[in-house]
PDB file of C-alpha atoms and ligand atoms in Angstrom:
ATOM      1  CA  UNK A   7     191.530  73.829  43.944  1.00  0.00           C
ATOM      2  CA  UNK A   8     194.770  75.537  42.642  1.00  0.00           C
ATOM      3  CA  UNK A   9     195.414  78.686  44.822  1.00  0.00           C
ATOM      4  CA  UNK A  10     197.240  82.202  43.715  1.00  0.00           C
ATOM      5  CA  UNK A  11     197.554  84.398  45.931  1.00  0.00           C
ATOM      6  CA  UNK A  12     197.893  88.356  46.171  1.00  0.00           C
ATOM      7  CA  UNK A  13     200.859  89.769  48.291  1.00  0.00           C
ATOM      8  CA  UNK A  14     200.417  92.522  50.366  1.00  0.00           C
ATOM      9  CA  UNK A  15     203.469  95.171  49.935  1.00  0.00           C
ATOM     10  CA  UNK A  16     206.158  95.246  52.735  1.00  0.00           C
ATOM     11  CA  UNK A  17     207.178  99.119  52.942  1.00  0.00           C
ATOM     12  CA  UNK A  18     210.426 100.675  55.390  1.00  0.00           C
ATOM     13  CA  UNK A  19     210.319 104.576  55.684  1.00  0.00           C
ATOM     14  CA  UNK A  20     207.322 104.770  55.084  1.00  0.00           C
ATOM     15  CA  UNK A  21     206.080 108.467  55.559  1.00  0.00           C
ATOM     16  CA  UNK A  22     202.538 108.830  57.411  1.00  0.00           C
ATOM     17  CA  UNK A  23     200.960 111.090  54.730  1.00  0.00           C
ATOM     18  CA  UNK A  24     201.986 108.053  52.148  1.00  0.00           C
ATOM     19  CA  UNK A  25     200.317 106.048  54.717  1.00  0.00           C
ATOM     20  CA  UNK A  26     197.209 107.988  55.066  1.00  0.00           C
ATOM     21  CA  UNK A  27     196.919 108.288  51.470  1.00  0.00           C
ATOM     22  CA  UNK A  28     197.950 104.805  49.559  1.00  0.00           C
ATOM     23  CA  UNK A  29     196.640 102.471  52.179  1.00  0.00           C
ATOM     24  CA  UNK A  30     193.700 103.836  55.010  1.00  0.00           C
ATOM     25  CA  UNK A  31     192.304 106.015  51.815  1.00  0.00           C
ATOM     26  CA  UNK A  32     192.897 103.651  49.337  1.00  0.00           C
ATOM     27  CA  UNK A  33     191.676 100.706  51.567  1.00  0.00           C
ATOM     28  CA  UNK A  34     194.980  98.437  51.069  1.00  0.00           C
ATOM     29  CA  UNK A  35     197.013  96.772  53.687  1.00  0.00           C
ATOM     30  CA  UNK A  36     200.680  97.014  54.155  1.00  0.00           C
ATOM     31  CA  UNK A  37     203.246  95.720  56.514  1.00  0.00           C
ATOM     32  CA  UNK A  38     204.995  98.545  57.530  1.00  0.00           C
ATOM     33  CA  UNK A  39     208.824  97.634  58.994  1.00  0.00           C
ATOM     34  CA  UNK A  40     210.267 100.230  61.812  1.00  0.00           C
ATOM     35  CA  UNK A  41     207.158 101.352  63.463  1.00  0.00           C
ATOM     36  CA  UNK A  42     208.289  99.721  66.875  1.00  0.00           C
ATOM     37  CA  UNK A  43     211.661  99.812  67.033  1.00  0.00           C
ATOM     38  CA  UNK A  44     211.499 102.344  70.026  1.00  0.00           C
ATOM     39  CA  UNK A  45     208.928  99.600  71.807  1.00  0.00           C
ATOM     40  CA  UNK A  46     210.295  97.606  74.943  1.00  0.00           C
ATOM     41  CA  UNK A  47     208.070  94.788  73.856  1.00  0.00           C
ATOM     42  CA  UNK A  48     210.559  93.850  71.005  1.00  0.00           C
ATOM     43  CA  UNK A  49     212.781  92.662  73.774  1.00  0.00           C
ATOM     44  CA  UNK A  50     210.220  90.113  75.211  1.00  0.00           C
ATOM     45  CA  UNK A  51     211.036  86.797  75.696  1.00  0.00           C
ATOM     46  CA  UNK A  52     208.810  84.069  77.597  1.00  0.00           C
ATOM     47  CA  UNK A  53     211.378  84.653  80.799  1.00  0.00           C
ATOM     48  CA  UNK A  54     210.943  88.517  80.727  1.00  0.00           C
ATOM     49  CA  UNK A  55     207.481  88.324  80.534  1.00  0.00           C
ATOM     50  CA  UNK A  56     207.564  85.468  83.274  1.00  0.00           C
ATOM     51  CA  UNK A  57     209.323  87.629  85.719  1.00  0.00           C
ATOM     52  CA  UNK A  58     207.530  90.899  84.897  1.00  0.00           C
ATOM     53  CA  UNK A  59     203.620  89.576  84.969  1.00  0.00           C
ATOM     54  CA  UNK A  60     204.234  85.795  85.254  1.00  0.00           C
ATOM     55  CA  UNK A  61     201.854  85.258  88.226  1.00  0.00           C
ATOM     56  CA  UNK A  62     198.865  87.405  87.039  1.00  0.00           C
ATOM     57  CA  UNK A  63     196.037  85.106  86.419  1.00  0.00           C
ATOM     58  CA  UNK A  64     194.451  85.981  83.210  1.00  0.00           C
ATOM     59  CA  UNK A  65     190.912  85.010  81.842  1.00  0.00           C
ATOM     60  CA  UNK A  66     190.349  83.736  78.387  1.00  0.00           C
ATOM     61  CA  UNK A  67     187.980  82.258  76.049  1.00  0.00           C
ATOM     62  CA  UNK A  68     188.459  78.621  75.238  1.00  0.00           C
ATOM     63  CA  UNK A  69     186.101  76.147  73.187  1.00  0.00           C
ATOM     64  CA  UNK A  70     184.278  75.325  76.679  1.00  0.00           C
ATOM     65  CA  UNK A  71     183.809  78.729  78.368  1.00  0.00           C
ATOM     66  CA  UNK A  72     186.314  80.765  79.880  1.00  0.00           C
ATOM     67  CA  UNK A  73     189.572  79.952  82.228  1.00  0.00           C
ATOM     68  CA  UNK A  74     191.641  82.026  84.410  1.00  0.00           C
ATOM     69  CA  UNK A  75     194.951  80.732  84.968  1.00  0.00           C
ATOM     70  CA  UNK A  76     198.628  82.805  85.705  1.00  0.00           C
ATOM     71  CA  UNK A  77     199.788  84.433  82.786  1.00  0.00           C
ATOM     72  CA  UNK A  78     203.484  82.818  83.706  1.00  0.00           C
ATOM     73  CA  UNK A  79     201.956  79.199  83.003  1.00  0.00           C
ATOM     74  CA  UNK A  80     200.136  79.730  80.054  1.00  0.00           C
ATOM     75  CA  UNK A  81     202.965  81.428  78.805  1.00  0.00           C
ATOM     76  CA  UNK A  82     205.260  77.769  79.512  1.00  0.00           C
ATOM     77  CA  UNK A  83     202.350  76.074  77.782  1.00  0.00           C
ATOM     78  CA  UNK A  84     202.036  77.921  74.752  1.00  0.00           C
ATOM     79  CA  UNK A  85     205.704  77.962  74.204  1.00  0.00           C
ATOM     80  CA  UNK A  86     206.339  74.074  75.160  1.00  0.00           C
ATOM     81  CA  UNK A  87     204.205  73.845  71.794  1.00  0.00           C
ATOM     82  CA  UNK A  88     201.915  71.482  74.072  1.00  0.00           C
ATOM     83  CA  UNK A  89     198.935  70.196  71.411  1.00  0.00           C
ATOM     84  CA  UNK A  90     196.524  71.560  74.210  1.00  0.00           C
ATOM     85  CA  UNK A  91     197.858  74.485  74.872  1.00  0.00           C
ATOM     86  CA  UNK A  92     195.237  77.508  74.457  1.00  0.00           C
ATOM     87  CA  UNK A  93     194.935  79.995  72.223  1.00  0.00           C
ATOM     88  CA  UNK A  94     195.642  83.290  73.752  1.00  0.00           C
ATOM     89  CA  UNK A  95     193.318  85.985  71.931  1.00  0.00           C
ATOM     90  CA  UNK A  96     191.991  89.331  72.932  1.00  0.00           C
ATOM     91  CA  UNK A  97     193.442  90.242  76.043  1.00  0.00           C
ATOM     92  CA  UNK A  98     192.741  93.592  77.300  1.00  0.00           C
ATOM     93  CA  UNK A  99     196.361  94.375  78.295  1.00  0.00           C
ATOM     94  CA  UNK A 100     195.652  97.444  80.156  1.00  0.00           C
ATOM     95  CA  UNK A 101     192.701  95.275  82.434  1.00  0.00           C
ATOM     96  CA  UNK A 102     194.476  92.172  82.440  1.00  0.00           C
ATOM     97  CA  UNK A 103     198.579  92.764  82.146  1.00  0.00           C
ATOM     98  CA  UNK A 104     198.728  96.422  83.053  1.00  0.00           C
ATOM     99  CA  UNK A 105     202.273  96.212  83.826  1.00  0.00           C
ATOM    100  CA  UNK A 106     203.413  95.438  80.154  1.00  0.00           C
ATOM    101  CA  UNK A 107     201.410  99.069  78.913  1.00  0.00           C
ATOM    102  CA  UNK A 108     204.616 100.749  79.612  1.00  0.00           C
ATOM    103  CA  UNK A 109     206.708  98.380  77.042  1.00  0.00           C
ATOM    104  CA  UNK A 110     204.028  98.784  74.411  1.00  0.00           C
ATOM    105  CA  UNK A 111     204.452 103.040  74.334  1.00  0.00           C
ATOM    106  CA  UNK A 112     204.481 105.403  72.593  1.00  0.00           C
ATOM    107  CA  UNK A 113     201.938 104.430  69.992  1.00  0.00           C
ATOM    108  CA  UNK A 114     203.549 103.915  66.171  1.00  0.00           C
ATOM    109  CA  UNK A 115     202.953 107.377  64.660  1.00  0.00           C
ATOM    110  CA  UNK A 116     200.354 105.398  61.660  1.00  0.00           C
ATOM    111  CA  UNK A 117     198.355 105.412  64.133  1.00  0.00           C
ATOM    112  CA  UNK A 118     197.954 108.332  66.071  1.00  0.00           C
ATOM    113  CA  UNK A 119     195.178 109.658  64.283  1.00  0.00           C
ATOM    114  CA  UNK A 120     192.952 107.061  65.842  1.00  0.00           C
ATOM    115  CA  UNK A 121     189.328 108.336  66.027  1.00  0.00           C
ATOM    116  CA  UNK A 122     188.856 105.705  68.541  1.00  0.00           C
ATOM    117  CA  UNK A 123     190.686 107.561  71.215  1.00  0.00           C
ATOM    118  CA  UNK A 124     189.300 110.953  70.503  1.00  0.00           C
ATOM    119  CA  UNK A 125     188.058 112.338  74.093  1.00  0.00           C
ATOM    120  CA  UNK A 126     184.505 112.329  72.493  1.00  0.00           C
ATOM    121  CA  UNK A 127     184.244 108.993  72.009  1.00  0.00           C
ATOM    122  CA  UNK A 128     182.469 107.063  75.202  1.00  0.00           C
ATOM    123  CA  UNK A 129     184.690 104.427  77.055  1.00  0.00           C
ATOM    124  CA  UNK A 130     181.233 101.881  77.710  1.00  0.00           C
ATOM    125  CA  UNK A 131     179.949 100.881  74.232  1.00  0.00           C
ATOM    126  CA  UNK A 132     176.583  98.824  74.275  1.00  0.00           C
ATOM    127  CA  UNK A 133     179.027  96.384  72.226  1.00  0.00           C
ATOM    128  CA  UNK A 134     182.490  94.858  72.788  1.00  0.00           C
ATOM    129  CA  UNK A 135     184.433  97.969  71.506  1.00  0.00           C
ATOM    130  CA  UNK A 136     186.665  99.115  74.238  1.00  0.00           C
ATOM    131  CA  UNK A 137     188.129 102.422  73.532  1.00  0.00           C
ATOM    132  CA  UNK A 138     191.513 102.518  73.318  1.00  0.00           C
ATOM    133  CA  UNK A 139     191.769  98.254  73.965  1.00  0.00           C
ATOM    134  CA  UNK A 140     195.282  96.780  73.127  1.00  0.00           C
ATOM    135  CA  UNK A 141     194.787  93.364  72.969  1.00  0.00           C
ATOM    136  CA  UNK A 142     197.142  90.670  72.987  1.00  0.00           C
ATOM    137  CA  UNK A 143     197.542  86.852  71.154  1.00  0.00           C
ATOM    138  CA  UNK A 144     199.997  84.573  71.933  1.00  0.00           C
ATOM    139  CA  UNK A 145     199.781  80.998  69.661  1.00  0.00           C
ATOM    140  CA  UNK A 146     201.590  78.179  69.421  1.00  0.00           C
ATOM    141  CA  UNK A 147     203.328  77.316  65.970  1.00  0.00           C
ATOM    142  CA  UNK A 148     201.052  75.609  63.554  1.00  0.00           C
ATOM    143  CA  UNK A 149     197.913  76.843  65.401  1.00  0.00           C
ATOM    144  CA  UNK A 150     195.104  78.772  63.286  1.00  0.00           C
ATOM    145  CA  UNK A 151     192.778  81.322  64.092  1.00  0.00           C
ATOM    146  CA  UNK A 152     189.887  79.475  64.575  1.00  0.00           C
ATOM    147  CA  UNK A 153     187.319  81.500  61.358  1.00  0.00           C
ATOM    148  CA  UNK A 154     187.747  83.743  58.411  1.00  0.00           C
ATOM    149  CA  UNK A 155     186.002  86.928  59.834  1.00  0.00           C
ATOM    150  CA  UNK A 156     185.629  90.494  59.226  1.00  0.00           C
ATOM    151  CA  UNK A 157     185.539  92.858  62.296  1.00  0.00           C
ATOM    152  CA  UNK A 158     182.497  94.764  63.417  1.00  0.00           C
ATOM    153  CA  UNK A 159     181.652  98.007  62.723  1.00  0.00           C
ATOM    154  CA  UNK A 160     183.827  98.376  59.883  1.00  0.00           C
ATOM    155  CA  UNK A 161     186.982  98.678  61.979  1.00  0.00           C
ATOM    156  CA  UNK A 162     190.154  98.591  60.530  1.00  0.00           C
ATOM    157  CA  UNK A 163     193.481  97.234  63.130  1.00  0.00           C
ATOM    158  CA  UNK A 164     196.638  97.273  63.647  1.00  0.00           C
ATOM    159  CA  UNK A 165     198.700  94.148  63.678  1.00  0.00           C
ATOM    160  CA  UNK A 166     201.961  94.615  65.722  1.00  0.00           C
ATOM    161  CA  UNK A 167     204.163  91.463  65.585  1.00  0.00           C
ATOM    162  CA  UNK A 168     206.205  91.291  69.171  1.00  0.00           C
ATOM    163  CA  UNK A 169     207.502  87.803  68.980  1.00  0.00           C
ATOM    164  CA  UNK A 170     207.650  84.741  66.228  1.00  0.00           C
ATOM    165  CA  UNK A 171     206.012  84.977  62.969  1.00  0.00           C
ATOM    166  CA  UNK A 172     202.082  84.168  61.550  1.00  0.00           C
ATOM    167  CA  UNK A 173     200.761  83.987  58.591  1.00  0.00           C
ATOM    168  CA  UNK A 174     197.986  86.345  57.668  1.00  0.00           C
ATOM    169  CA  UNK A 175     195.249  85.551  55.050  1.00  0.00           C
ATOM    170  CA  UNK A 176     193.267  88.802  53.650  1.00  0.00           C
ATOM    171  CA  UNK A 177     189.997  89.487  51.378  1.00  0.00           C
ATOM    172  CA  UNK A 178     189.320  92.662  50.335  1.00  0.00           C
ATOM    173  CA  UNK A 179     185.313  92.907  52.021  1.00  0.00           C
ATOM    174  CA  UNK A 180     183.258  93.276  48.169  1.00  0.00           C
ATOM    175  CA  UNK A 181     184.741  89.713  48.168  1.00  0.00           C
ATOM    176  CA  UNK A 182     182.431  89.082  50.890  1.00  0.00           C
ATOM    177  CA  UNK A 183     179.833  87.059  48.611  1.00  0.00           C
ATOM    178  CA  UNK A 184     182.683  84.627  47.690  1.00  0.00           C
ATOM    179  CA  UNK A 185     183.390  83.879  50.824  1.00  0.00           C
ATOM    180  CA  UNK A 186     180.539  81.871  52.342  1.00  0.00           C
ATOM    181  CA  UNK A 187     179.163  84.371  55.492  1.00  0.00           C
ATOM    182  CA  UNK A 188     177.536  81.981  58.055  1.00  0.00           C
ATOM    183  CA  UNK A 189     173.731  82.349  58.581  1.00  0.00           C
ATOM    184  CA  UNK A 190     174.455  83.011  61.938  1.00  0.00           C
ATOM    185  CA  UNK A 191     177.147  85.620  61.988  1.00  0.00           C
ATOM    186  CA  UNK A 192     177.454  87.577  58.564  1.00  0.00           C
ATOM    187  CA  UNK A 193     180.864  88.963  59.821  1.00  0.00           C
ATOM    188  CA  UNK A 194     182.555  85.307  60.169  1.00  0.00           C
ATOM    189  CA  UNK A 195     183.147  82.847  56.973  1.00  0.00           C
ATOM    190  CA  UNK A 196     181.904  79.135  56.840  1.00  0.00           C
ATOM    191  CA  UNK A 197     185.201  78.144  54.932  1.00  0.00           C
ATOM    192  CA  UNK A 198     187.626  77.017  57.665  1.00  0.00           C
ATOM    193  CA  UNK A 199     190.685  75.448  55.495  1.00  0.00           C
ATOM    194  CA  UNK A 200     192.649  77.831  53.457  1.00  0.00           C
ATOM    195  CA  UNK A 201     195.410  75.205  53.120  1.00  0.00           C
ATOM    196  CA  UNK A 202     193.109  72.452  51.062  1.00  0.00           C
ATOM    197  CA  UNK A 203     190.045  74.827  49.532  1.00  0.00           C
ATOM    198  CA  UNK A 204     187.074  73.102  49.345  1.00  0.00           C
ATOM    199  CA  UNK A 205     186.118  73.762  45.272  1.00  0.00           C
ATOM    200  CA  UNK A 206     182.844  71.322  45.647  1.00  0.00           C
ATOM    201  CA  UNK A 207     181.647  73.172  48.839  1.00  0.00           C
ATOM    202  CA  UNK A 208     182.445  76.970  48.249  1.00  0.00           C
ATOM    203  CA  UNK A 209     182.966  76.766  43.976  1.00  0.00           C
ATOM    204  CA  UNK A 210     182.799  80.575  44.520  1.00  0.00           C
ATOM    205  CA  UNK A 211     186.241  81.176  46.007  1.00  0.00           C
ATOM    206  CA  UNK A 212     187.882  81.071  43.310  1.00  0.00           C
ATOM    207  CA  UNK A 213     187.180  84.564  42.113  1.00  0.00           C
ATOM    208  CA  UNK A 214     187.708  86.119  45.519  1.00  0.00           C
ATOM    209  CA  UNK A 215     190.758  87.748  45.817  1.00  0.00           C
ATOM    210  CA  UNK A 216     193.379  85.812  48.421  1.00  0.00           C
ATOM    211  CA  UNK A 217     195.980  87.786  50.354  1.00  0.00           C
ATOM    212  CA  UNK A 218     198.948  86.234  52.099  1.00  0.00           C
ATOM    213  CA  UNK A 219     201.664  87.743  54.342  1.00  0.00           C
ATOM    214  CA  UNK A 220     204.058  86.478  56.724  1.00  0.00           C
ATOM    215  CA  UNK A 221     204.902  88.985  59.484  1.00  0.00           C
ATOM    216  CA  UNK A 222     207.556  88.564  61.682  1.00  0.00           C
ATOM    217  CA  UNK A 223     209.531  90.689  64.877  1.00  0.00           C
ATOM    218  CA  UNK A 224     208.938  94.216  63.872  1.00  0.00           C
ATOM    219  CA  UNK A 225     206.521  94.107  61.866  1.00  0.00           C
ATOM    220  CA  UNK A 226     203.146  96.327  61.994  1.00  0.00           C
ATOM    221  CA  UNK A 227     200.232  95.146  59.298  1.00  0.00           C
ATOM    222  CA  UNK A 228     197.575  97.064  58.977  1.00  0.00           C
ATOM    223  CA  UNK A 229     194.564  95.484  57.999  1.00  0.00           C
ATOM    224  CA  UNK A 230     191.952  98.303  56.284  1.00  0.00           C
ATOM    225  CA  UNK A 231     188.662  96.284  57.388  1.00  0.00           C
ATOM    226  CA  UNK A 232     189.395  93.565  55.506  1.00  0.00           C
ATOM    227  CA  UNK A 233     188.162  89.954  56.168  1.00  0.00           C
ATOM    228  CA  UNK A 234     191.132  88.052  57.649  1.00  0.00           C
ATOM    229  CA  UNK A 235     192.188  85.154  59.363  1.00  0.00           C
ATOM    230  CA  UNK A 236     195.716  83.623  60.662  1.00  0.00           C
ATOM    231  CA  UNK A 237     197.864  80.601  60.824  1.00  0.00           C
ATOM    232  CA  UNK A 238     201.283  81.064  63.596  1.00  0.00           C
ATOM    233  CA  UNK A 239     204.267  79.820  61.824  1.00  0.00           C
ATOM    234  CA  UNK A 240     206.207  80.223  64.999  1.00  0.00           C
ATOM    235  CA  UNK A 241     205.186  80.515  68.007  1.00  0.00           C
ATOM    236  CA  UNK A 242     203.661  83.967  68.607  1.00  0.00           C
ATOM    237  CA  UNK A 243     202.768  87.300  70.101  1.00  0.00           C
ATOM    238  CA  UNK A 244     200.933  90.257  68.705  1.00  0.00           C
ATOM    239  CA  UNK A 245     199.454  93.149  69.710  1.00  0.00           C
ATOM    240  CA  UNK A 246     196.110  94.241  67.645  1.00  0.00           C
ATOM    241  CA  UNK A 247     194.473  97.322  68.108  1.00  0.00           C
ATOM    242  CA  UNK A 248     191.376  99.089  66.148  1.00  0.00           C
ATOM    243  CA  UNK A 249     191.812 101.987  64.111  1.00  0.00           C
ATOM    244  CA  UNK A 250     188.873 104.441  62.856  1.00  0.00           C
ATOM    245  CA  UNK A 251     189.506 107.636  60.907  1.00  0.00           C
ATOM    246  CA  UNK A 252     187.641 109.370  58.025  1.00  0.00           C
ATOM    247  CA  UNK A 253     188.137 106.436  55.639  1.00  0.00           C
ATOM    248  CA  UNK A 254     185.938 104.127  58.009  1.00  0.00           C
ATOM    249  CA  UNK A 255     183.425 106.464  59.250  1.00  0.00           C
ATOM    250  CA  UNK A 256     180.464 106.104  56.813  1.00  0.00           C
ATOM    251  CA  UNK A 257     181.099 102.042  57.354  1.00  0.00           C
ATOM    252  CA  UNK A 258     180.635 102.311  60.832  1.00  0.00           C
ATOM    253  CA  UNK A 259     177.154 105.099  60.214  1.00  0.00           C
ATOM    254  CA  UNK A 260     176.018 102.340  58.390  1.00  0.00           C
ATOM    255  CA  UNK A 261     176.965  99.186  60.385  1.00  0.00           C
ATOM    256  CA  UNK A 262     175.681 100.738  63.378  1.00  0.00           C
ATOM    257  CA  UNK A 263     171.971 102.083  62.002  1.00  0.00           C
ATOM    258  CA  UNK A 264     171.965  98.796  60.790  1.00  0.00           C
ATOM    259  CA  UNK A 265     172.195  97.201  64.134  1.00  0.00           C
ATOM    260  CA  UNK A 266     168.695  98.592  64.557  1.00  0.00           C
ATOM    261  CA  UNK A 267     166.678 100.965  66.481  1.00  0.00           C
ATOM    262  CA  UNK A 268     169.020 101.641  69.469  1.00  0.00           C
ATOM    263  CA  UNK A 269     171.529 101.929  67.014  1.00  0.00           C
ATOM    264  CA  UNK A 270     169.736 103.791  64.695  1.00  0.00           C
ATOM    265  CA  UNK A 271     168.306 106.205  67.621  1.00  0.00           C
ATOM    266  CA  UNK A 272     171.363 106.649  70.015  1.00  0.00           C
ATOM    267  CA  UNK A 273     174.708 105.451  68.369  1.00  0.00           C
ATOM    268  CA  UNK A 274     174.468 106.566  64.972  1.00  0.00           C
ATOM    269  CA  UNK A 275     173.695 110.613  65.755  1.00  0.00           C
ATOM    270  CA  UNK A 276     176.460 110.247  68.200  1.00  0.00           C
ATOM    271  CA  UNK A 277     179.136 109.003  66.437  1.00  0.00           C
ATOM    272  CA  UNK A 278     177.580 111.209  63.287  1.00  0.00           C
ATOM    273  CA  UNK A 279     178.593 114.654  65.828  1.00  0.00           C
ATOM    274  CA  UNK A 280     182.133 112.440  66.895  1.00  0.00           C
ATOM    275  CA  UNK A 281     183.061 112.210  62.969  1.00  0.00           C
ATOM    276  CA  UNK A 282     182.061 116.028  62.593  1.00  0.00           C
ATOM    277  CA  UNK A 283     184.208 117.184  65.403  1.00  0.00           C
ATOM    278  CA  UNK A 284     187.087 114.971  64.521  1.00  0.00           C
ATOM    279  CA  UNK A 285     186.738 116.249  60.872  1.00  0.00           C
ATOM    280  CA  UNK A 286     187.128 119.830  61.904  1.00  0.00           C
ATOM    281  CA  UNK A 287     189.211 119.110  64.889  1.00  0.00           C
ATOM    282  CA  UNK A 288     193.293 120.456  64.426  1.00  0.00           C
ATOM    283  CA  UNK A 289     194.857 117.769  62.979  1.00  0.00           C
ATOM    284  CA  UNK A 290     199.020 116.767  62.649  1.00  0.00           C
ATOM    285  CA  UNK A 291     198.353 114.985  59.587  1.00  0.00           C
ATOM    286  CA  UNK A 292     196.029 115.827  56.822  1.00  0.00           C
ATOM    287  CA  UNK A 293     193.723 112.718  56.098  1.00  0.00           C
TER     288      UNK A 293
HETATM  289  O1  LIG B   7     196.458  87.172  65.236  1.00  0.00           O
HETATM  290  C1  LIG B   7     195.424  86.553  65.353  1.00  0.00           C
HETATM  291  O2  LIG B   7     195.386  85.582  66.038  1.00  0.00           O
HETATM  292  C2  LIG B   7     194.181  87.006  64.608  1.00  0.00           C
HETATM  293  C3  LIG B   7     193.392  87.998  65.372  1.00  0.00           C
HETATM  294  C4  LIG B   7     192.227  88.528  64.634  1.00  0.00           C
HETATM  295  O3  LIG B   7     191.908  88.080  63.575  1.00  0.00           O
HETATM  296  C5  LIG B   7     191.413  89.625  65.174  1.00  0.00           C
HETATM  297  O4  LIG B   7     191.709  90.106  66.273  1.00  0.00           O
HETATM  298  O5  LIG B   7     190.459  90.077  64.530  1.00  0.00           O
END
């Protein structure tokens, strides 16, 4: 199947309230260059990070349950480019690294009007959502996230590139019925390929509308809840983080009546009060 794909603008100096209002409003991604300049994390390298946190062991998930090993060796593994090395995803770097939280301050100003860390908002969800969870990958080049997915809840995240580069594949989510959702999980995509489309399997692809971005050092994407997926160019380390404002508040109602009575009951008044007071709250930037 031929494949064109959509680009995703690449913006420097880019002013918050042009932020707020041409990409969380208007639902559109954007890599955004300068946002971390100020960040210590930019100066990483596998030795830094060996010496700084290189004998914390760290759990993660692999195909067959989940290891703990030191961060140092995983670290060596990963950037050996060993075929077996893991996958590094989703870890908590305040739990697991806490040492590093100093090199990954003060948060990018897109992103300081995070509903997520609003003092309202509970630090135990009944779900994986940790409030205020900075979570870090680190990939080996020519490794792929393993599915096409959309994140719960209607989230939208942050993509801070530390080291390397990865390429990220976007659909806007009303492409969501061209994209094959599993029976299983509605949120994660059957198709798996995205470098040889399957036309015979998925003939509905076609009209969805593909997104492709490299990001490299530097580099902050933000993804407005839209179903994604990566493949590491070289090898890699970013820092992802969930963002909720205004824009993704009815989503989030909705996904989480949806996820039935407990939701509907408990969750959904809650977070209806937590929008309210954020709405009327004193804000820096008008949303
Ligand atoms: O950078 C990656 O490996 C992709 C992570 C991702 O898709 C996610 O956290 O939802």
């Amino acid at each position: 199947m031929s494949q064109r794909f959509h680009t995703v603008p690449i913006k420097a100096n880019l002013s918050n309230e042009e932020f707020l209002h041409e990409h969380v409003l208007a639902s559109k991604p954007v890599v955004i260059k300068g946002a971390l300049t100020t960040w210590n994390a930019m100066k990483w390298t596998p030795a830094s990070l060996k010496t700084k946190v290189g004998t914390r062991p760290v759990s993660y998930r692999t195909e067959n349950g989940p290891k703990t090993a030191p961060f140092g060796e995983l670290v060596d593994s990963i950037f050996s480019g060993a075929a077996d090395a893991p996958y590094l995803r989703n870890i908590n770097v305040a739990e697991q690294l806490p040492e590093l939280v100093e090199d990954i301050t003060p948060e990018p100003i897109y992103s300081r009007d995070n509903w997520r860390s609003h003092a309202l908002m509970p630090s135990q969800w009944p779900v994986a959502v940790k409030k205020n969870a900075y979570e870090l990958f680190v990939s080996r080049a020519a490794a792929s996230f393993p599915y096409l997915h959309i994140d719960y809840w209607g989230m939208s995240g942050f993509f801070a590139q530390l080291c390397g580069e990865k390429e990220v594949i976007l659909f806007p989510p009303d492409d969501a019925p061209n994209l094959y959702p599993t029976a299983k999980d509605p949120l994660v995509s059957e198709i798996t390929n995205f470098d040889d489309l399957d036309g015979h399997r998925f003939p509905k692809l076609k009209d969805a509308r593909q997104h492709r971005v490299t990001i490299g050092p530097g580099d902050l994407l933000y993804n407005p809840a839209w179903w994604h997926t990566t493949k590491t160019t070289q090898t890699a380390i970013t820092l992802i983080w969930a963002y909720w404002n205004r824009h993704e508040w009815t989503h989030l109602l909705a996904a989480v009546r949806a996820v039935g009575l407990r939701g509907r009951l408990l969750l959904a008044p809650y977070l209806k009060f937590v929008g309210l007071c954020n709405r009327y709250a004193p804000r820096t930037v008008a949303a």
